Amino acid sequence: MTSCHVLLFLALFVFSANADVSIDCGASESYTDENSITWRGDDDIFQSSFSEVVQSSNTVSHVMSTLRVFTSRKKNCYFISVDKGPLLVRASFYYGNYDRKLSPPSFDLLIDGNHWTKVITSLDKLLYYEVVYVVESDATTICLAQTQPNQFPFISALEVRSLDPKMYSYVDPKYALFVRSRFAYGASATVRYPDDVYDRIWVPESGDKKTAIYMNLYFSEVTDLDTTQKRSFRIYIDNNPKSEPIIPPYGKVTEMLINYTASSNTSFSLVSTLDSTLPPLINAMEVFSVSDPLVVGTNSKDVGGLVELQTQFSVLQGWYGDPCLPSPYTWDWISCSNDVIPHVTALDLSSFGLSGQLPDFSSMDSLVTIDLHNNSFSGPIPDFLGAFPYLEELNLADNSFSGPIPPSISSNKTLKLVVSGNPGLCVSGKSCKPTSTDGTKSSPTPSSSSKKSSKLPLILGTTIPSFMIFWAIVAFILHYRRKKAAIAAITAGKAAGSNMPSQGQGSPGNVMMGKMGEAAANEGN
């Protein structure tokens, strides 16, 4: 499978580096079975799941006696590192009335963001599903997704086998092959590892008619023929030849691929050529159905941002598989676009109990909404939160952010910003104390401007009283001079007596007083 998004999950959850994997789901110990296959348990992998034991009275193999049940989240995934190239994955399910409810569930099985099949379990029937596909990264994810209320997905065993690069070389990496059947003609019992080094399961079968849309046929001569013997035949579909004459080699294998759209009435047969002295034979056959084109996966830059969040906060590490795909099973705390390669458009981590400082997830440049309210984030608000080109809503309420709001956020007039409930946060119109790197407020040395501001009350306190006293003295002097001039004028008027004109003709004394007052006023000024 493709896509960088399978790289977002931590190595802590990887089962194997470059080897085949056999997981006994629900078990806690490792062991080797009768087929020399080494199994390991998965008790240490999942936080929110349950290990259960079947209650069936039927005899089952050790690996089928336990199962892993998932009761939370839309999907739960196994993350397994593998070699690049063709891969065989087998998932097995045995309900066995583990919950004593006699109610076998149904659910979806997914691979790397693609729908694999709908699993419909039964009371006492073992089911297993196989898929062959080409992995183009170094990991794969197999997920189970709940589709019905109170019907919880479970799995009994998960097996991953790396195949030789030459095998299934005709498989287009854009498609997966879902195994419908695999027959070993002439066998009396099931054939698998170690007889098949790739641990494919071949069941006994006889007959010469099958329906299929994709078949892989294997031919090998079982005896060393003499010169008088010849085995030669063609493949016919609906009585029409579909191959050149096939002569099975002795001690080797000829592989034949048939890609054909078949119906329930399609016939498949092997017909001897005219020069053949022996009847046709077939050693084995695989029957596949072909998947829809496989998805590329969530945008790699968005996956990179989710990696940062999952690395920083352990509570988020329980989400595996493709974040956006398949679309019904997007991770609970994100929303995605409907593009062929989807983008993460919303991040909702409200009330997740997260604390500390935010890691840089600015690579998620398609985010429209970020909701981080009701957590315990601390320190300054990171500048990168103002760098998202399409961001419309940013909710940082009810945290412990401190310091000023970065200009990249506060200057965005189209952004709906919510920052209430952060006591240490400085908002527009309020003075802000600088915040140190550890998130605590410091007391820095005042700048020259702040020094001037701090001295202003003292300057006003000493200057304003002096100013008022000066003008009080000036007013006193003016008042004194005016009064003295008025007294002098009155005295002079009495001495002149009879020589003064009558009041009706004007009063020189009044004129003198006016002039003296004007002179005193000018002198005061």
XYZ file of C-alpha atoms in Angstrom:
525
model
C 0.000 0.000 0.000
C 1.085 3.594 -0.484
C 1.135 6.788 1.544
C 3.305 8.459 4.096
C 0.449 8.520 6.695
C 1.480 4.863 7.825
C 4.696 6.419 9.064
C 2.812 8.614 11.628
C 2.587 5.778 14.299
C 5.244 5.196 16.847
C 7.829 2.429 16.713
C 6.619 1.428 20.163
C 3.715 -0.356 18.511
C 5.676 -2.176 15.808
C 5.596 -5.955 16.037
C 8.482 -6.855 13.761
C 11.159 -5.148 11.771
C 11.710 -7.417 8.791
C 10.080 -10.738 9.547
C 6.762 -12.524 9.261
C 4.284 -11.833 12.034
C 1.821 -14.204 13.741
C -0.351 -12.626 16.438
C -2.526 -14.704 18.759
C -5.061 -11.992 19.573
C -6.120 -11.948 23.207
C -3.102 -13.994 24.334
C -0.328 -12.742 26.592
C 2.462 -15.252 25.945
C 4.559 -16.438 23.008
C 4.654 -20.060 21.870
C 5.332 -22.324 18.871
C 2.486 -24.412 17.426
C 2.379 -27.842 15.762
C 3.179 -26.262 12.370
C 6.384 -24.693 13.726
C 4.844 -21.235 13.601
C 5.825 -18.904 16.453
C 2.951 -16.874 17.843
C 3.010 -13.877 20.136
C 0.265 -12.246 22.180
C -1.045 -8.683 21.923
C -1.808 -7.881 25.558
C 0.756 -5.062 25.585
C -0.549 -3.284 22.505
C -3.980 -1.830 23.193
C -5.153 0.317 26.102
C -8.892 0.221 25.423
C -9.691 -3.395 24.538
C -10.441 -6.678 26.249
C -8.963 -10.153 26.083
C -11.641 -12.856 26.028
C -11.810 -16.679 25.995
C -14.232 -18.639 23.809
C -17.024 -20.594 25.543
C -17.697 -23.055 22.727
C -17.875 -26.764 23.480
C -16.255 -27.468 20.094
C -12.606 -28.362 20.026
C -10.583 -25.428 18.675
C -6.893 -24.801 18.175
C -4.963 -22.965 20.850
C -4.709 -19.826 18.736
C -8.485 -19.688 18.258
C -9.253 -20.065 21.981
C -8.668 -16.360 22.743
C -9.734 -13.154 21.035
C -9.316 -9.407 21.306
C -12.527 -7.328 21.612
C -12.751 -3.576 20.909
C -15.544 -1.630 22.584
C -14.486 1.974 21.922
C -13.511 4.194 18.974
C -14.664 3.997 15.406
C -11.773 1.807 14.387
C -8.896 0.019 16.111
C -5.773 -0.930 14.192
C -2.734 -3.164 14.299
C 0.370 -1.390 12.989
C 3.017 -3.740 11.625
C 6.320 -2.952 9.924
C 7.064 -5.031 6.836
C 9.364 -5.228 3.835
C 8.296 -3.332 0.756
C 6.817 -5.562 -1.916
C 4.061 -8.178 -2.159
C 2.411 -9.077 1.109
C -0.054 -11.708 2.276
C -2.288 -10.780 5.224
C -4.678 -13.225 6.903
C -7.203 -12.272 9.586
C -9.099 -14.994 11.485
C -12.293 -14.784 13.532
C -13.927 -17.288 15.877
C -16.779 -15.954 18.035
C -17.274 -19.067 20.174
C -19.962 -17.315 22.278
C -17.226 -15.607 24.295
C -19.762 -13.143 25.790
C -22.427 -15.827 26.474
C -24.961 -13.767 24.514
C -25.331 -16.098 21.536
C -25.104 -12.998 19.385
C -22.204 -13.098 16.884
C -21.442 -9.561 15.625
C -20.703 -8.120 12.202
C -18.172 -5.360 11.482
C -15.787 -4.062 8.810
C -12.212 -5.129 8.132
C -9.868 -2.478 6.675
C -6.332 -2.347 5.268
C -4.367 0.907 5.065
C -7.412 3.124 4.689
C -9.172 0.746 2.266
C -12.242 -1.370 2.846
C -11.287 -5.056 2.831
C -14.488 -6.933 3.644
C -17.536 -7.059 5.870
C -17.006 -9.706 8.525
C -20.209 -11.579 9.425
C -19.365 -14.006 12.194
C -21.341 -17.083 13.238
C -21.741 -18.919 16.507
C -19.249 -21.744 15.970
C -17.699 -21.284 12.545
C -14.102 -20.262 11.964
C -13.735 -17.499 9.381
C -10.556 -16.234 7.839
C -9.876 -13.696 5.115
C -6.725 -13.279 3.044
C -5.493 -10.473 0.850
C -2.438 -10.110 -1.396
C -1.228 -6.596 -2.165
C 1.945 -4.636 -2.752
C 3.229 -2.494 0.112
C 5.142 0.563 -1.058
C 6.143 1.824 2.394
C 7.714 0.001 5.318
C 4.537 -0.623 7.314
C 0.924 -1.660 7.012
C -2.168 -1.258 9.188
C -5.035 -3.710 9.618
C -8.103 -2.221 11.291
C -11.479 -3.333 12.638
C -14.364 -0.867 12.539
C -17.696 -0.997 14.354
C -20.714 -0.758 12.043
C -23.645 -1.624 14.336
C -24.509 -0.383 17.862
C -23.473 -2.848 20.580
C -21.852 -5.161 18.043
C -18.203 -4.980 18.999
C -15.454 -5.963 16.542
C -13.111 -8.747 17.595
C -10.240 -10.725 16.067
C -8.767 -14.115 16.919
C -5.547 -14.121 14.903
C -3.609 -11.886 12.536
C -0.861 -13.174 10.234
C 1.377 -11.171 7.924
C 3.689 -12.848 5.417
C 6.230 -11.132 3.182
C 6.285 -12.742 -0.264
C 9.075 -13.119 -2.759
C 9.194 -10.048 -5.053
C 8.765 -12.330 -8.065
C 5.502 -13.735 -6.738
C 2.308 -12.236 -8.099
C 4.450 -9.981 -10.259
C 1.398 -9.269 -12.376
C -0.344 -7.558 -9.446
C -0.799 -3.857 -10.146
C 0.209 -1.946 -6.991
C -2.961 0.088 -7.416
C -5.125 -2.951 -6.647
C -5.368 -5.691 -4.030
C -6.314 -9.322 -4.580
C -8.838 -10.693 -2.114
C -8.491 -14.452 -1.829
C -11.783 -16.230 -2.424
C -10.402 -19.774 -2.383
C -7.160 -21.677 -2.619
C -7.279 -25.351 -3.646
C -4.720 -28.141 -3.505
C -5.952 -30.759 -5.978
C -5.349 -34.304 -4.879
C -4.408 -33.343 -1.333
C -6.023 -35.253 1.532
C -5.506 -32.559 4.157
C -4.930 -28.828 4.424
C -1.497 -27.746 3.209
C 0.364 -24.813 4.771
C 3.726 -24.013 6.374
C 6.263 -25.624 6.295
C 5.135 -27.306 3.063
C 4.357 -23.838 1.705
C 7.191 -21.616 2.920
C 4.913 -18.562 2.584
C 2.264 -20.202 4.768
C -0.551 -19.937 2.291
C -3.433 -22.220 3.288
C -4.442 -24.726 0.601
C -7.566 -26.801 1.168
C -8.284 -30.173 -0.523
C -10.465 -29.960 -3.616
C -11.382 -31.936 -6.692
C -13.312 -31.076 -9.872
C -12.692 -29.037 -12.944
C -15.289 -26.253 -12.901
C -15.047 -23.043 -10.866
C -16.313 -19.493 -11.106
C -13.874 -16.656 -10.699
C -12.722 -13.325 -11.984
C -9.027 -13.720 -11.206
C -7.244 -17.082 -11.051
C -3.692 -18.218 -10.535
C -3.102 -21.807 -11.747
C -0.115 -24.036 -10.982
C 0.992 -27.000 -13.109
C 3.776 -29.490 -12.415
C 4.344 -32.951 -13.872
C 4.193 -35.578 -11.149
C 6.045 -38.369 -13.008
C 9.074 -38.532 -15.265
C 7.458 -39.302 -18.625
C 9.138 -41.447 -21.271
C 9.394 -40.541 -24.952
C 6.093 -42.168 -25.805
C 4.155 -40.101 -23.304
C 2.976 -36.518 -23.603
C 0.736 -34.351 -21.477
C -0.565 -31.271 -23.265
C -3.758 -29.273 -22.767
C -5.360 -25.875 -23.021
C -7.473 -23.802 -20.621
C -11.039 -23.230 -21.802
C -13.552 -20.731 -20.421
C -17.145 -21.180 -21.579
C -15.854 -23.651 -24.202
C -13.476 -21.070 -25.669
C -9.691 -21.651 -25.553
C -7.884 -19.082 -23.365
C -4.305 -20.354 -23.462
C -1.594 -21.847 -25.600
C -0.917 -25.565 -25.046
C 0.411 -26.168 -21.526
C 3.014 -28.926 -20.985
C 3.699 -29.198 -17.234
C 7.428 -29.408 -16.458
C 8.781 -32.250 -14.334
C 10.304 -31.046 -11.068
C 9.323 -27.447 -11.762
C 6.158 -25.362 -11.777
C 4.389 -23.456 -14.524
C 2.205 -20.609 -13.275
C -0.704 -19.388 -15.356
C -2.762 -16.263 -14.724
C -6.351 -15.864 -15.888
C -8.019 -12.472 -15.525
C -11.649 -12.831 -16.485
C -14.974 -11.315 -15.520
C -17.045 -14.324 -14.591
C -20.593 -15.030 -13.513
C -22.122 -17.930 -11.638
C -22.662 -19.684 -14.984
C -19.098 -19.309 -16.257
C -17.378 -22.664 -16.856
C -13.694 -23.376 -16.541
C -12.090 -26.520 -17.995
C -8.815 -28.110 -19.065
C -8.971 -29.799 -22.480
C -6.273 -32.116 -23.922
C -4.699 -31.222 -27.224
C -4.979 -33.685 -30.108
C -1.398 -34.926 -29.715
C -1.640 -35.516 -25.959
C -1.440 -39.108 -24.709
C -2.215 -38.227 -21.109
C -5.140 -36.324 -19.548
C -4.806 -32.798 -18.175
C -3.749 -32.162 -14.584
C -3.761 -29.215 -12.217
C -1.822 -29.053 -8.981
C -3.226 -25.966 -7.341
C -5.390 -22.930 -7.958
C -5.946 -19.578 -6.269
C -9.134 -17.656 -6.904
C -9.221 -13.914 -6.254
C -11.545 -10.985 -6.560
C -9.993 -7.646 -7.431
C -10.329 -4.595 -5.214
C -11.269 -1.118 -6.254
C -8.257 1.135 -6.836
C -6.385 1.472 -3.566
C -6.309 4.874 -1.930
C -3.131 6.881 -1.602
C -4.052 7.976 1.908
C -4.315 11.204 3.889
C -2.161 14.146 2.791
C 1.383 13.523 4.009
C 1.844 17.017 5.483
C -1.265 16.572 7.603
C 0.001 13.188 8.724
C 3.285 14.803 9.714
C 1.446 17.270 11.954
C -0.530 14.455 13.570
C 2.773 12.673 14.234
C 3.953 15.684 16.239
C 0.776 15.683 18.323
C 0.843 11.929 18.939
C 4.515 12.062 19.888
C 3.903 14.865 22.395
C 0.702 13.518 23.979
C 0.501 9.824 24.837
C -3.303 9.878 25.107
C -3.452 10.372 21.328
C -1.304 7.343 20.548
C -4.282 4.994 20.697
C -5.358 6.056 17.204
C -3.824 4.061 14.354
C -4.589 3.482 10.693
C -5.181 6.166 8.111
C -6.502 9.297 9.879
C -9.157 10.145 7.260
C -9.870 6.899 5.407
C -12.140 5.137 4.863
C -14.333 8.181 5.389
C -16.845 6.569 7.782
C -13.965 5.800 10.141
C -12.106 9.094 10.404
C -10.345 9.568 13.744
C -12.674 10.945 16.397
C -10.772 14.217 16.921
C -10.315 15.384 13.333
C -12.452 16.194 10.287
C -11.321 15.694 6.705
C -12.064 16.948 3.208
C -13.590 14.755 0.508
C -10.635 15.014 -1.856
C -9.086 11.926 -3.455
C -6.130 12.632 -1.195
C -8.003 14.016 1.827
C -6.766 16.898 3.954
C -7.399 17.415 7.665
C -9.632 20.484 7.942
C -10.524 20.500 11.653
C -8.661 19.577 14.814
C -10.807 19.107 17.943
C -8.763 18.283 21.041
C -11.072 19.986 23.514
C -11.290 18.362 26.979
C -8.601 15.759 26.241
C -6.719 16.462 29.474
C -3.648 17.695 27.588
C -0.974 19.742 29.350
C 2.357 21.382 28.644
C 3.298 23.327 25.565
C 1.971 22.765 22.058
C 4.242 21.082 19.493
C 4.529 22.669 16.076
C 1.884 21.146 13.800
C 1.922 23.983 11.268
C 2.416 21.512 8.400
C -1.373 20.917 8.599
C -1.949 23.922 6.384
C -5.548 23.046 5.407
C -6.957 23.528 8.904
C -10.053 25.707 9.070
C -10.897 25.070 12.746
C -8.657 24.429 15.751
C -10.370 23.750 19.086
C -8.046 23.277 22.071
C -10.272 24.587 24.834
C -10.603 23.078 28.314
C -7.117 21.598 28.631
C -4.050 22.673 30.626
C -1.787 24.078 27.933
C 0.757 26.510 29.366
C 3.388 28.973 28.240
C 3.002 31.603 25.545
C 0.633 31.099 22.635
C 2.844 29.775 19.798
C 3.359 32.060 16.819
C 2.672 29.212 14.369
C -1.026 29.246 15.327
C -1.293 32.449 13.316
C 0.290 30.960 10.198
C -2.557 28.721 8.971
C -3.759 30.288 5.697
C -7.368 29.034 5.881
C -7.958 29.185 9.627
C -11.341 30.686 10.540
C -11.770 29.668 14.184
C -9.229 29.252 16.992
C -10.532 28.302 20.439
C -7.896 28.438 23.214
C -10.299 29.067 26.105
C -9.886 27.609 29.584
C -6.190 26.806 29.526
C -3.119 28.287 31.215
C -1.615 30.258 28.350
C 0.323 33.350 29.435
C 1.912 36.425 27.932
C 0.690 38.492 24.994
C -1.261 37.227 22.005
C 1.095 36.989 19.007
C 0.526 39.725 16.401
C 0.084 37.038 13.736
C -3.137 36.087 15.556
C -4.340 39.417 16.959
C -3.973 41.181 13.598
C -6.109 38.618 11.768
C -9.449 40.398 11.513
C -11.260 37.444 9.926
C -10.286 34.954 12.631
C -12.801 34.038 15.321
C -10.543 33.901 18.390
C -11.631 32.693 21.835
C -9.090 33.052 24.679
C -11.244 33.478 27.780
C -10.300 31.524 30.875
C -6.530 32.065 30.596
C -5.724 34.192 33.693
C -2.101 34.806 32.721
C -2.894 35.881 29.181
C -2.541 39.520 28.143
C -5.189 40.785 25.769
C -5.535 44.023 23.792
C -5.874 47.145 25.965
C -4.153 45.642 29.009
C -0.529 45.972 30.050
C 1.500 42.767 29.686
C 4.498 41.679 31.626
C 7.029 39.767 29.543
C 6.915 35.999 29.907
C 10.100 34.005 30.445
C 10.835 30.778 28.573
C 9.488 28.677 31.446
C 6.099 30.372 31.237
C 6.497 32.482 34.437
C 6.183 36.230 34.462
C 9.481 38.052 34.999
C 10.316 41.550 36.262
C 12.603 43.011 33.619
C 14.729 46.196 33.988
C 12.584 49.159 32.957
C 13.345 50.776 29.617
C 14.129 54.479 29.272
C 10.538 55.223 28.321
C 9.248 53.317 31.321
C 11.690 55.190 33.541
C 10.308 58.491 32.256
C 6.785 57.265 32.875
C 7.616 56.195 36.403
C 9.124 59.625 37.233
C 6.177 61.553 35.866
C 4.135 61.535 39.099
C 7.152 62.864 41.019
C 7.781 65.600 38.480
C 4.153 66.686 38.592
C 4.167 66.515 42.366
C 7.053 68.976 42.653
C 6.346 71.246 39.680
C 2.631 71.935 39.996
C 2.829 73.446 43.560
C 5.730 75.809 42.548
C 3.758 76.966 39.529
C 0.738 77.808 41.651
C 2.798 79.645 44.309
C 4.516 81.815 41.660
C 1.238 83.016 40.210
C -0.182 83.595 43.705
C 2.705 85.954 44.464
C 2.200 87.808 41.163
C -1.483 88.260 41.925
C -0.685 89.580 45.416
C 1.788 92.156 44.062
C -0.700 93.415 41.474
C -3.440 93.679 44.042
C -1.139 95.571 46.422
C 0.012 98.079 43.776
C -3.532 98.767 42.618
C -4.675 99.448 46.161
C -1.704 101.792 46.825
C -2.354 103.743 43.616
C -6.007 104.158 44.467
C -5.210 105.626 47.909
C -2.710 108.104 46.397
C -5.271 109.324 43.873
C -7.915 109.971 46.501
C -5.459 112.002 48.646
C -4.431 114.168 45.685
C -8.041 114.894 44.850
C -8.813 116.239 48.306
C -5.804 118.582 48.201
C -6.824 120.147 44.872
C -10.304 120.894 46.271
C -11.953 123.873 44.448
C -9.870 123.658 41.310
C -11.444 120.327 40.348
C -14.251 120.263 37.757
C -17.666 119.064 38.665
C -18.578 115.341 38.389
C -20.755 116.117 35.443
C -17.710 117.374 33.517
C -15.740 114.232 34.126
C -13.499 113.160 36.945
C -9.709 113.395 36.471
C -9.349 111.253 39.556
C -11.180 108.384 37.905
C -9.130 108.804 34.759
C -5.916 108.754 36.823
C -6.979 105.622 38.665
C -7.668 103.895 35.401
C -4.284 104.834 34.006
C -2.425 103.851 37.164
C -4.247 100.503 37.269
C -3.338 99.941 33.630
C 0.279 100.813 34.354
C 0.350 98.479 37.329
C -1.190 95.721 35.217
C 1.395 96.304 32.477
C 4.163 96.250 35.028
C 2.834 93.040 36.469
C 2.830 91.535 33.007
